[in-house]
PDB file of C-alpha atoms in Angstrom:
ATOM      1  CA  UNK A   1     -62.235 -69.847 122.143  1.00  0.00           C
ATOM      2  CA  UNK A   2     -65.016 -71.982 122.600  1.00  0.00           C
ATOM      3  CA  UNK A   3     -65.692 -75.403 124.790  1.00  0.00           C
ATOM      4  CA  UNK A   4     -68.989 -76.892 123.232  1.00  0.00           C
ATOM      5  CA  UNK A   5     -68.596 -80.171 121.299  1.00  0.00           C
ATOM      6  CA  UNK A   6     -70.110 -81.042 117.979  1.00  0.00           C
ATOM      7  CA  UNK A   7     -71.743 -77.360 117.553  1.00  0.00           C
ATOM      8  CA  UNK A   8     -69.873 -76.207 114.097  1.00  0.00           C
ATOM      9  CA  UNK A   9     -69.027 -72.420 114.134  1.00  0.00           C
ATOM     10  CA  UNK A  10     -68.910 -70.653 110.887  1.00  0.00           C
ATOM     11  CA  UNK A  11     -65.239 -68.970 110.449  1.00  0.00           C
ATOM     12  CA  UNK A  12     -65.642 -68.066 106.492  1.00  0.00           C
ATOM     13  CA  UNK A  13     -67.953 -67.684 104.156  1.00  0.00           C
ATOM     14  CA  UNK A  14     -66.941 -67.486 100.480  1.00  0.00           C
ATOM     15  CA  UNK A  15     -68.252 -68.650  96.758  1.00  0.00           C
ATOM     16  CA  UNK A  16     -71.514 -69.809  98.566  1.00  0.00           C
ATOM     17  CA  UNK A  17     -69.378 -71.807 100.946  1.00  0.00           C
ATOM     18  CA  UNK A  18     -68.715 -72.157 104.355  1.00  0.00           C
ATOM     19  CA  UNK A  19     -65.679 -73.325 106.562  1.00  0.00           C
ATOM     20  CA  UNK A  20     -66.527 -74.199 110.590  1.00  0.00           C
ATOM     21  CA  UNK A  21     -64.441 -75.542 112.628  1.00  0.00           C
ATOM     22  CA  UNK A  22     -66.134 -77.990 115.679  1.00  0.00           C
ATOM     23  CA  UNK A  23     -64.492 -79.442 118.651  1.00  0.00           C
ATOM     24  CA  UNK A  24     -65.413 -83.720 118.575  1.00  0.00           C
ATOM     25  CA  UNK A  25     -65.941 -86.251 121.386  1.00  0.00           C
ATOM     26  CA  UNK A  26     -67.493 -89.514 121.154  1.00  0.00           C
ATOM     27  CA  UNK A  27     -69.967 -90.161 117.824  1.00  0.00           C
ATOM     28  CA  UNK A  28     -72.334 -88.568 116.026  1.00  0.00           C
ATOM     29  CA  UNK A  29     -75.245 -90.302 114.689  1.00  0.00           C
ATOM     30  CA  UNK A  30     -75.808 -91.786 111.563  1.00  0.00           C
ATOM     31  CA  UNK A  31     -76.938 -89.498 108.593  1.00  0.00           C
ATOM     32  CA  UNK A  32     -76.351 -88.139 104.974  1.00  0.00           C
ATOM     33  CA  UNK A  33     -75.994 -85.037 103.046  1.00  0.00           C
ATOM     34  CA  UNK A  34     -78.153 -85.579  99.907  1.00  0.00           C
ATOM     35  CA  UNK A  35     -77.023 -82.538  97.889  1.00  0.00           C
ATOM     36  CA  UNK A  36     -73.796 -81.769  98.817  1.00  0.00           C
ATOM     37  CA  UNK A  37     -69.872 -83.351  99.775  1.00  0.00           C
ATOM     38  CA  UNK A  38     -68.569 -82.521 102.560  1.00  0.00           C
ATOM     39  CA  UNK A  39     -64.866 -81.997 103.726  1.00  0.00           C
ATOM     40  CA  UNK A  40     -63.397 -82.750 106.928  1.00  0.00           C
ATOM     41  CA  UNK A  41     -59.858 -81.839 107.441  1.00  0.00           C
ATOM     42  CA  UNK A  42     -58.222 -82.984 110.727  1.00  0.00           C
ATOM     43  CA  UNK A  43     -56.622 -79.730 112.819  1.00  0.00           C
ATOM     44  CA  UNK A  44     -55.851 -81.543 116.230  1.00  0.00           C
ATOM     45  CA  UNK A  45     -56.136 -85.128 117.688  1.00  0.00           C
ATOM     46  CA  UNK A  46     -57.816 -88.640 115.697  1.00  0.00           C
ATOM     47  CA  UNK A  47     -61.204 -88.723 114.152  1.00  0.00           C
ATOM     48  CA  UNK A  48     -62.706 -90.584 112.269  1.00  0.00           C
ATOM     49  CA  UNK A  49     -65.262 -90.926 109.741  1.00  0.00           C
ATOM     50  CA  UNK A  50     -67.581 -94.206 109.444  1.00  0.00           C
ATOM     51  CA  UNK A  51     -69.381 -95.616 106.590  1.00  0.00           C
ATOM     52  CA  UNK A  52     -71.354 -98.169 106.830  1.00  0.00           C
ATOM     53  CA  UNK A  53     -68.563-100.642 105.149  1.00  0.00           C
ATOM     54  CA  UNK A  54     -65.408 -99.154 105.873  1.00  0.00           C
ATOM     55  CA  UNK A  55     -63.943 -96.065 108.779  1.00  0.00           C
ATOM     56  CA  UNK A  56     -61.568 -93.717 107.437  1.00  0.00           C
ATOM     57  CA  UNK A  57     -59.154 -92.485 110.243  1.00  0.00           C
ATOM     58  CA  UNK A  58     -57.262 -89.535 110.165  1.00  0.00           C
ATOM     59  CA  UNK A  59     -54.783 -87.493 112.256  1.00  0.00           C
ATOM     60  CA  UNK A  60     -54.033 -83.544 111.872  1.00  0.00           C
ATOM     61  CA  UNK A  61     -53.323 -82.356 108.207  1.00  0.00           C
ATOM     62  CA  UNK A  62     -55.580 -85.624 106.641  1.00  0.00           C
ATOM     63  CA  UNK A  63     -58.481 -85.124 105.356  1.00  0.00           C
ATOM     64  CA  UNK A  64     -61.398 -86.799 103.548  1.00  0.00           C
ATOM     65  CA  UNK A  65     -64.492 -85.845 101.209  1.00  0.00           C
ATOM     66  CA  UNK A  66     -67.866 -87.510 101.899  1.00  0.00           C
ATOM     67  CA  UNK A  67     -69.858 -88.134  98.882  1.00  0.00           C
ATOM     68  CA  UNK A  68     -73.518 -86.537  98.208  1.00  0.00           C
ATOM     69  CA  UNK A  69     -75.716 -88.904  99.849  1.00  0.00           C
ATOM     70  CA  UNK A  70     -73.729 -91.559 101.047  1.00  0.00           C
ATOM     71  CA  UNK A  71     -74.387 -92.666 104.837  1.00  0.00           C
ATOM     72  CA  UNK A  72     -71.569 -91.382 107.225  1.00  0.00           C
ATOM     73  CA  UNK A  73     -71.118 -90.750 111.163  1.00  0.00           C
ATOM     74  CA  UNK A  74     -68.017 -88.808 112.719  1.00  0.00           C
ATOM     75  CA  UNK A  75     -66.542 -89.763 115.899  1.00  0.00           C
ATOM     76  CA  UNK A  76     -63.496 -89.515 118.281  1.00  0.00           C
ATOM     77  CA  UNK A  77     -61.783 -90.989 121.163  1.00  0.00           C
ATOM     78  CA  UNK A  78     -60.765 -88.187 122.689  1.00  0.00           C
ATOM     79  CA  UNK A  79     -61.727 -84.949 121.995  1.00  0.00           C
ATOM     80  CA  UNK A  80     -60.374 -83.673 118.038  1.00  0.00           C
ATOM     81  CA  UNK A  81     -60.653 -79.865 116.119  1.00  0.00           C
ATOM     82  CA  UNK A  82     -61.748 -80.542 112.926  1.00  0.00           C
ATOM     83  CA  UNK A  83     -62.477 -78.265 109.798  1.00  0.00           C
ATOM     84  CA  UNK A  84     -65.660 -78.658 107.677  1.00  0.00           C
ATOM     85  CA  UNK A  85     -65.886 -77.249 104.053  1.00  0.00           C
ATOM     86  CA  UNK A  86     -69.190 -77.433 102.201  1.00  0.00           C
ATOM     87  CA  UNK A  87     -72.064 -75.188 100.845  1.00  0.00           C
ATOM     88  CA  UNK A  88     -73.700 -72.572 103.047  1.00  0.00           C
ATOM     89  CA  UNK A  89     -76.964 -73.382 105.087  1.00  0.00           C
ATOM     90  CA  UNK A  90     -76.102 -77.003 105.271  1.00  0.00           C
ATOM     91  CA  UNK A  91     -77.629 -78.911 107.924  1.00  0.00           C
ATOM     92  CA  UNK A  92     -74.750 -81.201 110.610  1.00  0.00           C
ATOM     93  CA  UNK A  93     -76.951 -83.940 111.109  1.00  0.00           C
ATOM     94  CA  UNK A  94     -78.390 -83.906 107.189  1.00  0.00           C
ATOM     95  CA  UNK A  95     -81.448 -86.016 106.552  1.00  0.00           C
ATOM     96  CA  UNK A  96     -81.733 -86.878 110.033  1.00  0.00           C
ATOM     97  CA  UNK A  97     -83.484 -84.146 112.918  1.00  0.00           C
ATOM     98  CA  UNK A  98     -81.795 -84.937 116.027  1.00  0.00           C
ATOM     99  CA  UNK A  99     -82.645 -83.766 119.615  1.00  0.00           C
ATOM    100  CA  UNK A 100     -79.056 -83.483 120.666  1.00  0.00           C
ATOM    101  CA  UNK A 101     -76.753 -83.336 117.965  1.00  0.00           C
ATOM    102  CA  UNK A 102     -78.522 -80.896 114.915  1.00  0.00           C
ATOM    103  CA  UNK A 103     -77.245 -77.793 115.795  1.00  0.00           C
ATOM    104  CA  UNK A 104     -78.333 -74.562 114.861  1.00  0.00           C
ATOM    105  CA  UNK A 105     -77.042 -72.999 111.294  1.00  0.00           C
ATOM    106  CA  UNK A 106     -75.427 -70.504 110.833  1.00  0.00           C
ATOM    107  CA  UNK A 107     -73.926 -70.156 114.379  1.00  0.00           C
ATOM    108  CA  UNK A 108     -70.530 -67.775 113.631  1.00  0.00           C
ATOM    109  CA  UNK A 109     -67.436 -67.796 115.629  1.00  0.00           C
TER     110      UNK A 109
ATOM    111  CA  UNK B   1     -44.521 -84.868  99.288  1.00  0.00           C
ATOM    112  CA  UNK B   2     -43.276 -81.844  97.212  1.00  0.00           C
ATOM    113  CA  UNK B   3     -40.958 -79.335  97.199  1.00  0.00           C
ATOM    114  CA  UNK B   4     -41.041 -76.888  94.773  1.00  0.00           C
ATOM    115  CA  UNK B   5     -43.160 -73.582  95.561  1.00  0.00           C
ATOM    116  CA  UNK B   6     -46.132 -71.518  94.199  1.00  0.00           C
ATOM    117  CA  UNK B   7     -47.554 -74.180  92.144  1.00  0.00           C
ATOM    118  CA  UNK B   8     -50.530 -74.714  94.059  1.00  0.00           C
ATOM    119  CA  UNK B   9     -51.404 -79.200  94.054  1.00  0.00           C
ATOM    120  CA  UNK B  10     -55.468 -79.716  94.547  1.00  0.00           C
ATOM    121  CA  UNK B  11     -55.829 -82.374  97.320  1.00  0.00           C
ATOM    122  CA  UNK B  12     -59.398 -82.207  96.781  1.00  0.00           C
ATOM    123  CA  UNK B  13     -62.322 -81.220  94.552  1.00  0.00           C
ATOM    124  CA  UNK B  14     -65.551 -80.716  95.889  1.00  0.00           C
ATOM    125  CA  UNK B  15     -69.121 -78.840  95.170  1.00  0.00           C
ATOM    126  CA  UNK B  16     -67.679 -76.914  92.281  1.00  0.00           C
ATOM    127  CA  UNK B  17     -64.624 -76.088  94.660  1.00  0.00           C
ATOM    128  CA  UNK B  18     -61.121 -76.973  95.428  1.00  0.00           C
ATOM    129  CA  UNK B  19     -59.158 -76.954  98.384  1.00  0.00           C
ATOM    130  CA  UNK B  20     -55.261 -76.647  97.346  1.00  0.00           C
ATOM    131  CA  UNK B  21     -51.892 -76.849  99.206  1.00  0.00           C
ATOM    132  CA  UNK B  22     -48.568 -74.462  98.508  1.00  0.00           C
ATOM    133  CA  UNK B  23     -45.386 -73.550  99.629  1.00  0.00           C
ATOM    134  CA  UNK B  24     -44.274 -69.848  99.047  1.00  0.00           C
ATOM    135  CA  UNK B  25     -41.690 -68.271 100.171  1.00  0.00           C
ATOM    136  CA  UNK B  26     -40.854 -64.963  98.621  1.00  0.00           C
ATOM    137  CA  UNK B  27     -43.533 -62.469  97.120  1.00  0.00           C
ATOM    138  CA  UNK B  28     -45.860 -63.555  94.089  1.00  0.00           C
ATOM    139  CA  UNK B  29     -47.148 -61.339  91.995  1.00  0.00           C
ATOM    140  CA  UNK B  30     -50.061 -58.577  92.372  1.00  0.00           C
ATOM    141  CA  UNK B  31     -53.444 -59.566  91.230  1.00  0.00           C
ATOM    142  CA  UNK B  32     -56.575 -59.998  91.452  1.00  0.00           C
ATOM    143  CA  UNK B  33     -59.763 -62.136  90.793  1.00  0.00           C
ATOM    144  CA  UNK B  34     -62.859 -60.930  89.004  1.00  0.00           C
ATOM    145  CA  UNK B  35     -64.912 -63.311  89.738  1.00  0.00           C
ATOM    146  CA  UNK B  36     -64.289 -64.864  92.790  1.00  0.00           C
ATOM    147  CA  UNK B  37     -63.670 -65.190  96.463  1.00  0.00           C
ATOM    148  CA  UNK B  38     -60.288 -66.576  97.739  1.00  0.00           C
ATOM    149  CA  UNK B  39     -59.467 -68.320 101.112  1.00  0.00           C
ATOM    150  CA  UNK B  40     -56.255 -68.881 102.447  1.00  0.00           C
ATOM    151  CA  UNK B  41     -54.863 -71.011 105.762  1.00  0.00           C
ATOM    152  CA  UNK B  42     -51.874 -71.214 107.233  1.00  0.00           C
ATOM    153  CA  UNK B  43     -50.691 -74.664 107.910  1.00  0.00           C
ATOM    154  CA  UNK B  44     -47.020 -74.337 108.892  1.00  0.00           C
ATOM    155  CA  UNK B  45     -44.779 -71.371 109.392  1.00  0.00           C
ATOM    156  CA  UNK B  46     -45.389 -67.280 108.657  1.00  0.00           C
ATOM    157  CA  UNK B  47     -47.516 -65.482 105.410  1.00  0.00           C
ATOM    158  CA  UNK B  48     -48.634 -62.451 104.916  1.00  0.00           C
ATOM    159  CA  UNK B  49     -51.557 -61.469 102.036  1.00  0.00           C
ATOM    160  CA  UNK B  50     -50.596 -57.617 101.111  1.00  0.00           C
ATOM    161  CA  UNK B  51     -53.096 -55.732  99.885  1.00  0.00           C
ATOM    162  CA  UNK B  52     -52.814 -52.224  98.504  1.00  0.00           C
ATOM    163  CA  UNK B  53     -53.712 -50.470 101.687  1.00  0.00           C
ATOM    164  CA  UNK B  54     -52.740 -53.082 104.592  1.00  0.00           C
ATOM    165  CA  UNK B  55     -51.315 -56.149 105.219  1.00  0.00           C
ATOM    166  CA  UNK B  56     -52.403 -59.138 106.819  1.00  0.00           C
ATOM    167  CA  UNK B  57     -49.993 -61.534 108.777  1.00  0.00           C
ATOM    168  CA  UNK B  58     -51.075 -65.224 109.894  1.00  0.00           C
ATOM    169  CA  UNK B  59     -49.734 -67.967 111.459  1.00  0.00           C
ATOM    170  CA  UNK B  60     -50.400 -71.340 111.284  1.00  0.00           C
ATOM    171  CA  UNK B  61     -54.629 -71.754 111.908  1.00  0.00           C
ATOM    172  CA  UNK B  62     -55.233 -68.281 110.271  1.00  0.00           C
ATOM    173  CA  UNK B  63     -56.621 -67.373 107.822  1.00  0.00           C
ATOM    174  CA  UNK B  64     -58.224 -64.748 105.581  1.00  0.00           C
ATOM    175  CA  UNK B  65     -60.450 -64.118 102.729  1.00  0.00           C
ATOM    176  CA  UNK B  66     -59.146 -62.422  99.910  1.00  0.00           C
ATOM    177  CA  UNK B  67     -63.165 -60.628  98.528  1.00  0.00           C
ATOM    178  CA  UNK B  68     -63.793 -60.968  94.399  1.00  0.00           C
ATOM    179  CA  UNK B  69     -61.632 -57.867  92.540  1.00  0.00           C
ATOM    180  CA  UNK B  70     -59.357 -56.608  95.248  1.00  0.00           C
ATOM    181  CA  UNK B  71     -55.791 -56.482  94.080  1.00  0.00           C
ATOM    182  CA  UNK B  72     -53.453 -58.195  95.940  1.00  0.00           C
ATOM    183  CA  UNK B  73     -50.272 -60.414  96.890  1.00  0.00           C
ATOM    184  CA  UNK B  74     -49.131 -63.417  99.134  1.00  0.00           C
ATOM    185  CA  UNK B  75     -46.017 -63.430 100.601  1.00  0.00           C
ATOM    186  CA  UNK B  76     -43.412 -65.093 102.940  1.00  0.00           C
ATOM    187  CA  UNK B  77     -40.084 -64.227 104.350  1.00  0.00           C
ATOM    188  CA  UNK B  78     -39.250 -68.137 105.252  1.00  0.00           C
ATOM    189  CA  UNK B  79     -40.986 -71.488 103.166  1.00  0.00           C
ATOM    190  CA  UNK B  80     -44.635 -71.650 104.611  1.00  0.00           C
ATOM    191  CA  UNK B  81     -47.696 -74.307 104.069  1.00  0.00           C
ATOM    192  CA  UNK B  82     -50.258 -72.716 103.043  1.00  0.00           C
ATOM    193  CA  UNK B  83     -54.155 -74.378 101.948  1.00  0.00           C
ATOM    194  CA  UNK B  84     -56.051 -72.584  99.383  1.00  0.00           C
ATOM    195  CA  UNK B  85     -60.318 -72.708  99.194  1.00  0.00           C
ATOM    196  CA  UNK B  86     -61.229 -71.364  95.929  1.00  0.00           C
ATOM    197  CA  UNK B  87     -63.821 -72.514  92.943  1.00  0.00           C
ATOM    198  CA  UNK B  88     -61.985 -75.012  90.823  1.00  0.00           C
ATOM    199  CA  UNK B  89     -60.426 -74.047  87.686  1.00  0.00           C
ATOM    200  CA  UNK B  90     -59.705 -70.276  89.251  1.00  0.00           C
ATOM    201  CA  UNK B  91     -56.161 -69.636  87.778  1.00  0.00           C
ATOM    202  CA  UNK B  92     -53.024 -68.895  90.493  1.00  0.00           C
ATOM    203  CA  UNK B  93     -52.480 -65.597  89.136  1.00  0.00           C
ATOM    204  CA  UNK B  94     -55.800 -64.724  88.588  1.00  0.00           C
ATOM    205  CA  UNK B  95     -55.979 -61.215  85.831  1.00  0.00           C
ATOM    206  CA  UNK B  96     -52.126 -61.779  85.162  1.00  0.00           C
ATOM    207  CA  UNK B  97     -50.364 -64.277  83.265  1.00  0.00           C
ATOM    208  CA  UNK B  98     -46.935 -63.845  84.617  1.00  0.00           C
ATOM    209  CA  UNK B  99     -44.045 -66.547  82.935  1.00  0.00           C
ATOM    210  CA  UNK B 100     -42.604 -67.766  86.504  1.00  0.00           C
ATOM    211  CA  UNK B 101     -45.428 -67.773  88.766  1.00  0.00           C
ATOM    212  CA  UNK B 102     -48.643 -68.388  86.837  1.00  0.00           C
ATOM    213  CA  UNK B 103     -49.146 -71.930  87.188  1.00  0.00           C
ATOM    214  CA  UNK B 104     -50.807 -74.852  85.600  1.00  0.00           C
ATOM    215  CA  UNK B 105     -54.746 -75.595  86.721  1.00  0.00           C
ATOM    216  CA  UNK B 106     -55.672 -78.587  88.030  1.00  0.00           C
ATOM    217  CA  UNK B 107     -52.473 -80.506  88.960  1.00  0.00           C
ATOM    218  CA  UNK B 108     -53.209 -82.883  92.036  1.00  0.00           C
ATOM    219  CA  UNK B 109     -50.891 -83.868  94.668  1.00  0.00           C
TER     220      UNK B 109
END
């Protein structure tokens, strides 16, 4: 339903929680969440997550929790669906303003 | 990795919340939950979440929530995979204790 890459759309919004789903190309940059994990779960295609000692990469139906505060980037190959849980309001980019990637909150499907 | 159905494995814990898998086939018993909100995604196959006045069928990437104190029951005419977003600790069969179906909290995959 939509085209746009690393813009998360809001789909649900429960217990103070939300779940997006974002389509994924290429890599995001560099940034952390200090209050919150964060959940990716893989819908369609490889993605991966990077820390800054070890990439976790997952195909459709794997999944992985980023701890509060701990540096991460996303990225993909080719282009991946992925779904996010993790608290309302939360910024995509985190600690880190960027002039490309942050992306608006709140933004529902 | 399993096979036995309506006993709901946590594959992760995060922010107070849980994300779950299942396999139902079958109907499970009416309830509801007091104090919470209740997400559910289809993964694989056909389910349907009755409640009192409608039903609502998904297929694999939908997904509805289930609001705090509205009565209702999950359902499938074939095995389906289904994930489960909910506050940890929330019990399967929420205001009922039911001797099949209500299941043990916090068993992980």
């Amino acid at each position: 339903m939509f085209t746009e890459q690393w813009r998360p759309k809001v789909i649900a919004a429960l217990n103070g929680q939300e779940l997006k789903v974002v389509k994924v190309q290429g890599s995001f940059p560099w940034h952390r969440h200090e209050a919150c994990e964060e959940l990716f779960l893989v819908w369609k295609g490889r993605f991966r997550v990077e820390f800054r000692d070890h990439v976790v990469e997952l195909g459709p139906g794997e999944y992985v929790v980023v701890p509060c505060g701990v540096e991460h980037r996303t990225a993909a190959d080719e282009q991946a669906e992925v779904l996010i849980f993790e608290p309302a309001e939360v910024l995509n980019t985190g600690d880190v303003v960027d002039p490309v990637f942050t992306a608006p909150r709140g933004v529902h499907l």
